Amino acid sequence: MNFDLTEDQLMIKESAREFAQAEVAPSSVERDINAEFPAEIVKKLGELGFLGMMVSPEYGGAGLDTISYVLAMIEISKVDASVGVIMSVNNSLVCFGLEEYGSDYIKQNYLIPLAKGEKLGAFALSEPEAGSDATKQKTTADRDGDFYVLNGMKNWITNGKNADYYLVMASTNKEMAHKGISTILVEKGTAGFSQGKKEDKLGIRSSDTCSLSFESCKVPVKNLVWEEGKGFNFAMNTLNGGRIGIAAQAIGIAEASLEAAIKYSKERKAFGQTISNFQAIQFKISDMAVKVDTAKLLTFRAAALKDAGKKYFKEAAMAKLYSSKIAVECALDAIQIHGGYGYVREYLVERYLRDAKITEIYEGTSEIQRMIISRALLDYN
Ligand code: CAA
């Protein structure tokens, strides 16, 4: 087993770190307060190749491995987890699925601009009554000649307002239940397609989340991704990779919490000495560091399996389950170490807690990850 990163991976990590510190960090507090979408940053991320990291150069991507993607996701999320999720959805849930399952038409017309960062993507699976129980899709796509006619509603869609292309899971055959679900690519501006109001969220406030509505929305049949009836498999397969991205996002938050805790404990004095001299603080910091490294090992393992073309769905679920849990714990510990200062906006640790919580919810709640892991272990699937 080799724990060394390659020269290329180290270079990606460094360039993501530099970009995050120079371009993302300075305005992150204002964006969080104002819930402002980081449009300029997303544009630059695209120009640098961070929005199509794993897509082959043939389709406008950077042709990198999943380990490099994890490294970049950690560095970006360490500074602003909102930017992290925007990047993760475009890479893992949109570009990956289109390269893997899209037709040549889809790749030429949609994947290339998405991978180059000229366009932004969104993934529309959740509905008001189909969140964790994702097979219960009510949105329909009825065939009418060369078109599908979509009707229904989607909820909690990341990049919902700002995306250009939406991968919509909809039922093309109600009788076939989840085997009748298909993935259809809908362009912003299509008649009958509209977005709801932007959600006012606890954390990751500068990423935009909204509902989508489809009312007799006509989309050409050539915008079908993969085959009719394969939409649920499409969603599950892309979410496996997405969970690696969210695990990396959570690690970024946890690592930021750890670094903030170390810095503050070496500055803050109490009882005549810096608080880093107290064992209560030292042990907290040790535990945080062990958690961050364990989360990294789990996440790099899942990424390495994916890169090797092996099965990785259980390992991705483990990585997300653990990394999201410790992100919340590390943020809480960082707040505790900061005392009263940790509870106010002056220091960033209160945002880390708000941002961390969502990683236990989206792309499959922690309960769903446990379901996936236990089913794999008990041979239920
Ligand atoms: N990988 C690949 N395939 C999977 C899978 C996985 N992890 N989990 C299930 N499947 C497949 C099964 O093999 C089965 O395939 P076939 O029909 O071809 O045999 C099919 O999916 C149905 O599986 P089950 O019978 O196990 O279905 P279920 O209803 O009992 O459980 C579930 C399915 C795992 C709970 C699934 O519904 C699930 O993952 N739910 C969570 C959904 C989710 O993650 N939503 C996140 C929304 S997107 C988001 O958050 C993005 C964002 O904007 C940030």
PDB file of N, CA, C and O in Angstrom, residues 311-358:
ATOM      1  N   LYS A 311     -15.607  -2.131  -7.511  1.00  0.00           N
ATOM      2  CA  LYS A 311     -16.841  -1.755  -6.795  1.00  0.00           C
ATOM      3  C   LYS A 311     -16.479  -0.831  -5.634  1.00  0.00           C
ATOM      4  O   LYS A 311     -15.539  -1.125  -4.883  1.00  0.00           O
ATOM      5  N   TYR A 312     -17.216   0.249  -5.473  1.00  0.00           N
ATOM      6  CA  TYR A 312     -16.844   1.172  -4.392  1.00  0.00           C
ATOM      7  C   TYR A 312     -18.058   1.755  -3.673  1.00  0.00           C
ATOM      8  O   TYR A 312     -17.913   2.635  -2.833  1.00  0.00           O
ATOM      9  N   PHE A 313     -19.279   1.264  -3.980  1.00  0.00           N
ATOM     10  CA  PHE A 313     -20.453   1.929  -3.402  1.00  0.00           C
ATOM     11  C   PHE A 313     -20.491   1.850  -1.875  1.00  0.00           C
ATOM     12  O   PHE A 313     -20.832   2.824  -1.200  1.00  0.00           O
ATOM     13  N   LYS A 314     -20.110   0.691  -1.297  1.00  0.00           N
ATOM     14  CA  LYS A 314     -20.115   0.551   0.169  1.00  0.00           C
ATOM     15  C   LYS A 314     -19.041   1.467   0.778  1.00  0.00           C
ATOM     16  O   LYS A 314     -19.299   2.167   1.756  1.00  0.00           O
ATOM     17  N   GLU A 315     -17.871   1.473   0.177  1.00  0.00           N
ATOM     18  CA  GLU A 315     -16.763   2.284   0.698  1.00  0.00           C
ATOM     19  C   GLU A 315     -17.073   3.785   0.579  1.00  0.00           C
ATOM     20  O   GLU A 315     -16.689   4.572   1.446  1.00  0.00           O
ATOM     21  N   ALA A 316     -17.787   4.169  -0.502  1.00  0.00           N
ATOM     22  CA  ALA A 316     -18.169   5.580  -0.650  1.00  0.00           C
ATOM     23  C   ALA A 316     -19.176   5.956   0.440  1.00  0.00           C
ATOM     24  O   ALA A 316     -19.107   7.043   1.026  1.00  0.00           O
ATOM     25  N   ALA A 317     -20.097   5.038   0.733  1.00  0.00           N
ATOM     26  CA  ALA A 317     -21.087   5.297   1.790  1.00  0.00           C
ATOM     27  C   ALA A 317     -20.394   5.402   3.146  1.00  0.00           C
ATOM     28  O   ALA A 317     -20.725   6.275   3.972  1.00  0.00           O
ATOM     29  N   MET A 318     -19.394   4.530   3.377  1.00  0.00           N
ATOM     30  CA  MET A 318     -18.650   4.590   4.649  1.00  0.00           C
ATOM     31  C   MET A 318     -17.905   5.916   4.764  1.00  0.00           C
ATOM     32  O   MET A 318     -17.895   6.549   5.829  1.00  0.00           O
ATOM     33  N   ALA A 319     -17.274   6.321   3.675  1.00  0.00           N
ATOM     34  CA  ALA A 319     -16.499   7.570   3.679  1.00  0.00           C
ATOM     35  C   ALA A 319     -17.416   8.753   3.975  1.00  0.00           C
ATOM     36  O   ALA A 319     -17.090   9.628   4.788  1.00  0.00           O
ATOM     37  N   LYS A 320     -18.583   8.772   3.343  1.00  0.00           N
ATOM     38  CA  LYS A 320     -19.493   9.914   3.559  1.00  0.00           C
ATOM     39  C   LYS A 320     -20.067   9.878   4.978  1.00  0.00           C
ATOM     40  O   LYS A 320     -20.135  10.898   5.657  1.00  0.00           O
ATOM     41  N   LEU A 321     -20.485   8.700   5.408  1.00  0.00           N
ATOM     42  CA  LEU A 321     -21.066   8.574   6.754  1.00  0.00           C
ATOM     43  C   LEU A 321     -20.083   9.088   7.805  1.00  0.00           C
ATOM     44  O   LEU A 321     -20.434   9.915   8.656  1.00  0.00           O
ATOM     45  N   TYR A 322     -18.850   8.618   7.735  1.00  0.00           N
ATOM     46  CA  TYR A 322     -17.878   8.976   8.765  1.00  0.00           C
ATOM     47  C   TYR A 322     -17.419  10.429   8.636  1.00  0.00           C
ATOM     48  O   TYR A 322     -17.379  11.166   9.621  1.00  0.00           O
ATOM     49  N   SER A 323     -17.096  10.842   7.421  1.00  0.00           N
ATOM     50  CA  SER A 323     -16.550  12.199   7.243  1.00  0.00           C
ATOM     51  C   SER A 323     -17.569  13.265   7.645  1.00  0.00           C
ATOM     52  O   SER A 323     -17.215  14.287   8.241  1.00  0.00           O
ATOM     53  N   SER A 324     -18.845  13.029   7.324  1.00  0.00           N
ATOM     54  CA  SER A 324     -19.858  14.026   7.670  1.00  0.00           C
ATOM     55  C   SER A 324     -20.065  14.080   9.187  1.00  0.00           C
ATOM     56  O   SER A 324     -20.222  15.155   9.773  1.00  0.00           O
ATOM     57  N   LYS A 325     -20.001  12.910   9.830  1.00  0.00           N
ATOM     58  CA  LYS A 325     -20.168  12.858  11.293  1.00  0.00           C
ATOM     59  C   LYS A 325     -19.032  13.620  11.983  1.00  0.00           C
ATOM     60  O   LYS A 325     -19.264  14.448  12.869  1.00  0.00           O
ATOM     61  N   ILE A 326     -17.804  13.369  11.538  1.00  0.00           N
ATOM     62  CA  ILE A 326     -16.680  14.019  12.230  1.00  0.00           C
ATOM     63  C   ILE A 326     -16.567  15.504  11.860  1.00  0.00           C
ATOM     64  O   ILE A 326     -15.987  16.284  12.605  1.00  0.00           O
ATOM     65  N   ALA A 327     -17.129  15.876  10.710  1.00  0.00           N
ATOM     66  CA  ALA A 327     -17.114  17.309  10.362  1.00  0.00           C
ATOM     67  C   ALA A 327     -17.938  18.084  11.390  1.00  0.00           C
ATOM     68  O   ALA A 327     -17.526  19.134  11.880  1.00  0.00           O
ATOM     69  N   VAL A 328     -19.100  17.531  11.740  1.00  0.00           N
ATOM     70  CA  VAL A 328     -19.943  18.177  12.759  1.00  0.00           C
ATOM     71  C   VAL A 328     -19.216  18.171  14.108  1.00  0.00           C
ATOM     72  O   VAL A 328     -19.148  19.190  14.806  1.00  0.00           O
ATOM     73  N   GLU A 329     -18.630  17.023  14.458  1.00  0.00           N
ATOM     74  CA  GLU A 329     -17.944  16.917  15.766  1.00  0.00           C
ATOM     75  C   GLU A 329     -16.753  17.870  15.847  1.00  0.00           C
ATOM     76  O   GLU A 329     -16.550  18.532  16.874  1.00  0.00           O
ATOM     77  N   CYS A 330     -15.968  17.931  14.776  1.00  0.00           N
ATOM     78  CA  CYS A 330     -14.778  18.807  14.796  1.00  0.00           C
ATOM     79  C   CYS A 330     -15.197  20.277  14.866  1.00  0.00           C
ATOM     80  O   CYS A 330     -14.557  21.077  15.561  1.00  0.00           O
ATOM     81  N   ALA A 331     -16.265  20.626  14.156  1.00  0.00           N
ATOM     82  CA  ALA A 331     -16.734  22.019  14.208  1.00  0.00           C
ATOM     83  C   ALA A 331     -17.210  22.349  15.628  1.00  0.00           C
ATOM     84  O   ALA A 331     -16.912  23.429  16.164  1.00  0.00           O
ATOM     85  N   LEU A 332     -17.911  21.411  16.257  1.00  0.00           N
ATOM     86  CA  LEU A 332     -18.370  21.636  17.638  1.00  0.00           C
ATOM     87  C   LEU A 332     -17.185  21.791  18.589  1.00  0.00           C
ATOM     88  O   LEU A 332     -17.191  22.670  19.461  1.00  0.00           O
ATOM     89  N   ASP A 333     -16.171  20.940  18.425  1.00  0.00           N
ATOM     90  CA  ASP A 333     -14.985  21.034  19.286  1.00  0.00           C
ATOM     91  C   ASP A 333     -14.258  22.350  19.070  1.00  0.00           C
ATOM     92  O   ASP A 333     -13.767  22.958  20.026  1.00  0.00           O
ATOM     93  N   ALA A 334     -14.184  22.776  17.816  1.00  0.00           N
ATOM     94  CA  ALA A 334     -13.508  24.050  17.524  1.00  0.00           C
ATOM     95  C   ALA A 334     -14.256  25.192  18.208  1.00  0.00           C
ATOM     96  O   ALA A 334     -13.645  26.100  18.775  1.00  0.00           O
ATOM     97  N   ILE A 335     -15.568  25.140  18.193  1.00  0.00           N
ATOM     98  CA  ILE A 335     -16.366  26.179  18.873  1.00  0.00           C
ATOM     99  C   ILE A 335     -16.089  26.138  20.376  1.00  0.00           C
ATOM    100  O   ILE A 335     -15.854  27.162  21.015  1.00  0.00           O
ATOM    101  N   GLN A 336     -16.065  24.945  20.937  1.00  0.00           N
ATOM    102  CA  GLN A 336     -15.835  24.800  22.380  1.00  0.00           C
ATOM    103  C   GLN A 336     -14.480  25.386  22.767  1.00  0.00           C
ATOM    104  O   GLN A 336     -14.362  26.088  23.769  1.00  0.00           O
ATOM    105  N   ILE A 337     -13.477  25.135  21.946  1.00  0.00           N
ATOM    106  CA  ILE A 337     -12.133  25.649  22.243  1.00  0.00           C
ATOM    107  C   ILE A 337     -12.112  27.180  22.148  1.00  0.00           C
ATOM    108  O   ILE A 337     -11.430  27.849  22.917  1.00  0.00           O
ATOM    109  N   HIS A 338     -12.900  27.722  21.223  1.00  0.00           N
ATOM    110  CA  HIS A 338     -12.973  29.184  21.081  1.00  0.00           C
ATOM    111  C   HIS A 338     -13.838  29.833  22.171  1.00  0.00           C
ATOM    112  O   HIS A 338     -13.866  31.068  22.276  1.00  0.00           O
ATOM    113  N   GLY A 339     -14.606  29.026  22.906  1.00  0.00           N
ATOM    114  CA  GLY A 339     -15.490  29.590  23.931  1.00  0.00           C
ATOM    115  C   GLY A 339     -16.489  30.545  23.298  1.00  0.00           C
ATOM    116  O   GLY A 339     -16.985  30.294  22.192  1.00  0.00           O
ATOM    117  N   GLY A 340     -16.747  31.664  23.997  1.00  0.00           N
ATOM    118  CA  GLY A 340     -17.738  32.640  23.500  1.00  0.00           C
ATOM    119  C   GLY A 340     -17.409  33.134  22.100  1.00  0.00           C
ATOM    120  O   GLY A 340     -18.306  33.369  21.284  1.00  0.00           O
ATOM    121  N   TYR A 341     -16.109  33.270  21.797  1.00  0.00           N
ATOM    122  CA  TYR A 341     -15.724  33.764  20.471  1.00  0.00           C
ATOM    123  C   TYR A 341     -16.129  32.798  19.360  1.00  0.00           C
ATOM    124  O   TYR A 341     -16.299  33.190  18.215  1.00  0.00           O
ATOM    125  N   GLY A 342     -16.282  31.541  19.730  1.00  0.00           N
ATOM    126  CA  GLY A 342     -16.673  30.542  18.738  1.00  0.00           C
ATOM    127  C   GLY A 342     -18.135  30.627  18.363  1.00  0.00           C
ATOM    128  O   GLY A 342     -18.561  30.047  17.362  1.00  0.00           O
ATOM    129  N   TYR A 343     -18.891  31.361  19.186  1.00  0.00           N
ATOM    130  CA  TYR A 343     -20.341  31.409  18.987  1.00  0.00           C
ATOM    131  C   TYR A 343     -20.773  32.610  18.160  1.00  0.00           C
ATOM    132  O   TYR A 343     -21.934  32.770  17.839  1.00  0.00           O
ATOM    133  N   VAL A 344     -19.806  33.462  17.826  1.00  0.00           N
ATOM    134  CA  VAL A 344     -20.145  34.672  17.059  1.00  0.00           C
ATOM    135  C   VAL A 344     -19.424  34.639  15.708  1.00  0.00           C
ATOM    136  O   VAL A 344     -18.475  33.883  15.504  1.00  0.00           O
ATOM    137  N   ARG A 345     -19.889  35.505  14.819  1.00  0.00           N
ATOM    138  CA  ARG A 345     -19.372  35.492  13.453  1.00  0.00           C
ATOM    139  C   ARG A 345     -17.918  35.940  13.307  1.00  0.00           C
ATOM    140  O   ARG A 345     -17.311  35.745  12.270  1.00  0.00           O
ATOM    141  N   GLU A 346     -17.387  36.600  14.375  1.00  0.00           N
ATOM    142  CA  GLU A 346     -16.035  37.135  14.279  1.00  0.00           C
ATOM    143  C   GLU A 346     -15.024  36.051  13.870  1.00  0.00           C
ATOM    144  O   GLU A 346     -14.087  36.300  13.134  1.00  0.00           O
ATOM    145  N   TYR A 347     -15.236  34.851  14.380  1.00  0.00           N
ATOM    146  CA  TYR A 347     -14.390  33.718  13.993  1.00  0.00           C
ATOM    147  C   TYR A 347     -15.227  32.822  13.088  1.00  0.00           C
ATOM    148  O   TYR A 347     -16.448  32.788  13.175  1.00  0.00           O
ATOM    149  N   LEU A 348     -14.530  32.051  12.233  1.00  0.00           N
ATOM    150  CA  LEU A 348     -15.285  31.296  11.221  1.00  0.00           C
ATOM    151  C   LEU A 348     -15.900  29.996  11.729  1.00  0.00           C
ATOM    152  O   LEU A 348     -16.703  29.381  11.030  1.00  0.00           O
ATOM    153  N   VAL A 349     -15.538  29.595  12.963  1.00  0.00           N
ATOM    154  CA  VAL A 349     -15.932  28.245  13.379  1.00  0.00           C
ATOM    155  C   VAL A 349     -17.442  28.038  13.475  1.00  0.00           C
ATOM    156  O   VAL A 349     -17.931  26.931  13.282  1.00  0.00           O
ATOM    157  N   GLU A 350     -18.199  29.106  13.765  1.00  0.00           N
ATOM    158  CA  GLU A 350     -19.667  28.920  13.817  1.00  0.00           C
ATOM    159  C   GLU A 350     -20.200  28.562  12.425  1.00  0.00           C
ATOM    160  O   GLU A 350     -21.122  27.767  12.275  1.00  0.00           O
ATOM    161  N   ARG A 351     -19.586  29.122  11.381  1.00  0.00           N
ATOM    162  CA  ARG A 351     -20.014  28.763  10.017  1.00  0.00           C
ATOM    163  C   ARG A 351     -19.644  27.313   9.696  1.00  0.00           C
ATOM    164  O   ARG A 351     -20.397  26.609   9.033  1.00  0.00           O
ATOM    165  N   TYR A 352     -18.506  26.880  10.205  1.00  0.00           N
ATOM    166  CA  TYR A 352     -18.114  25.489   9.921  1.00  0.00           C
ATOM    167  C   TYR A 352     -19.191  24.530  10.422  1.00  0.00           C
ATOM    168  O   TYR A 352     -19.519  23.547   9.767  1.00  0.00           O
ATOM    169  N   LEU A 353     -19.742  24.823  11.611  1.00  0.00           N
ATOM    170  CA  LEU A 353     -20.789  23.941  12.142  1.00  0.00           C
ATOM    171  C   LEU A 353     -22.033  23.997  11.253  1.00  0.00           C
ATOM    172  O   LEU A 353     -22.602  22.961  10.898  1.00  0.00           O
ATOM    173  N   ARG A 354     -22.422  25.217  10.866  1.00  0.00           N
ATOM    174  CA  ARG A 354     -23.626  25.343  10.017  1.00  0.00           C
ATOM    175  C   ARG A 354     -23.422  24.643   8.676  1.00  0.00           C
ATOM    176  O   ARG A 354     -24.326  24.003   8.156  1.00  0.00           O
ATOM    177  N   ASP A 355     -22.196  24.788   8.125  1.00  0.00           N
ATOM    178  CA  ASP A 355     -21.919  24.152   6.829  1.00  0.00           C
ATOM    179  C   ASP A 355     -21.810  22.626   6.957  1.00  0.00           C
ATOM    180  O   ASP A 355     -22.215  21.888   6.060  1.00  0.00           O
ATOM    181  N   ALA A 356     -21.249  22.177   8.085  1.00  0.00           N
ATOM    182  CA  ALA A 356     -21.013  20.731   8.245  1.00  0.00           C
ATOM    183  C   ALA A 356     -22.318  19.934   8.276  1.00  0.00           C
ATOM    184  O   ALA A 356     -22.398  18.826   7.739  1.00  0.00           O
ATOM    185  N   LYS A 357     -23.352  20.516   8.887  1.00  0.00           N
ATOM    186  CA  LYS A 357     -24.576  19.718   9.135  1.00  0.00           C
ATOM    187  C   LYS A 357     -25.174  19.130   7.856  1.00  0.00           C
ATOM    188  O   LYS A 357     -25.629  17.990   7.835  1.00  0.00           O
ATOM    189  N   ILE A 358     -25.131  19.904   6.776  1.00  0.00           N
ATOM    190  CA  ILE A 358     -25.783  19.418   5.552  1.00  0.00           C
ATOM    191  C   ILE A 358     -25.105  18.158   4.991  1.00  0.00           C
ATOM    192  O   ILE A 358     -25.739  17.350   4.323  1.00  0.00           O
TER     193      ILE A 358
END
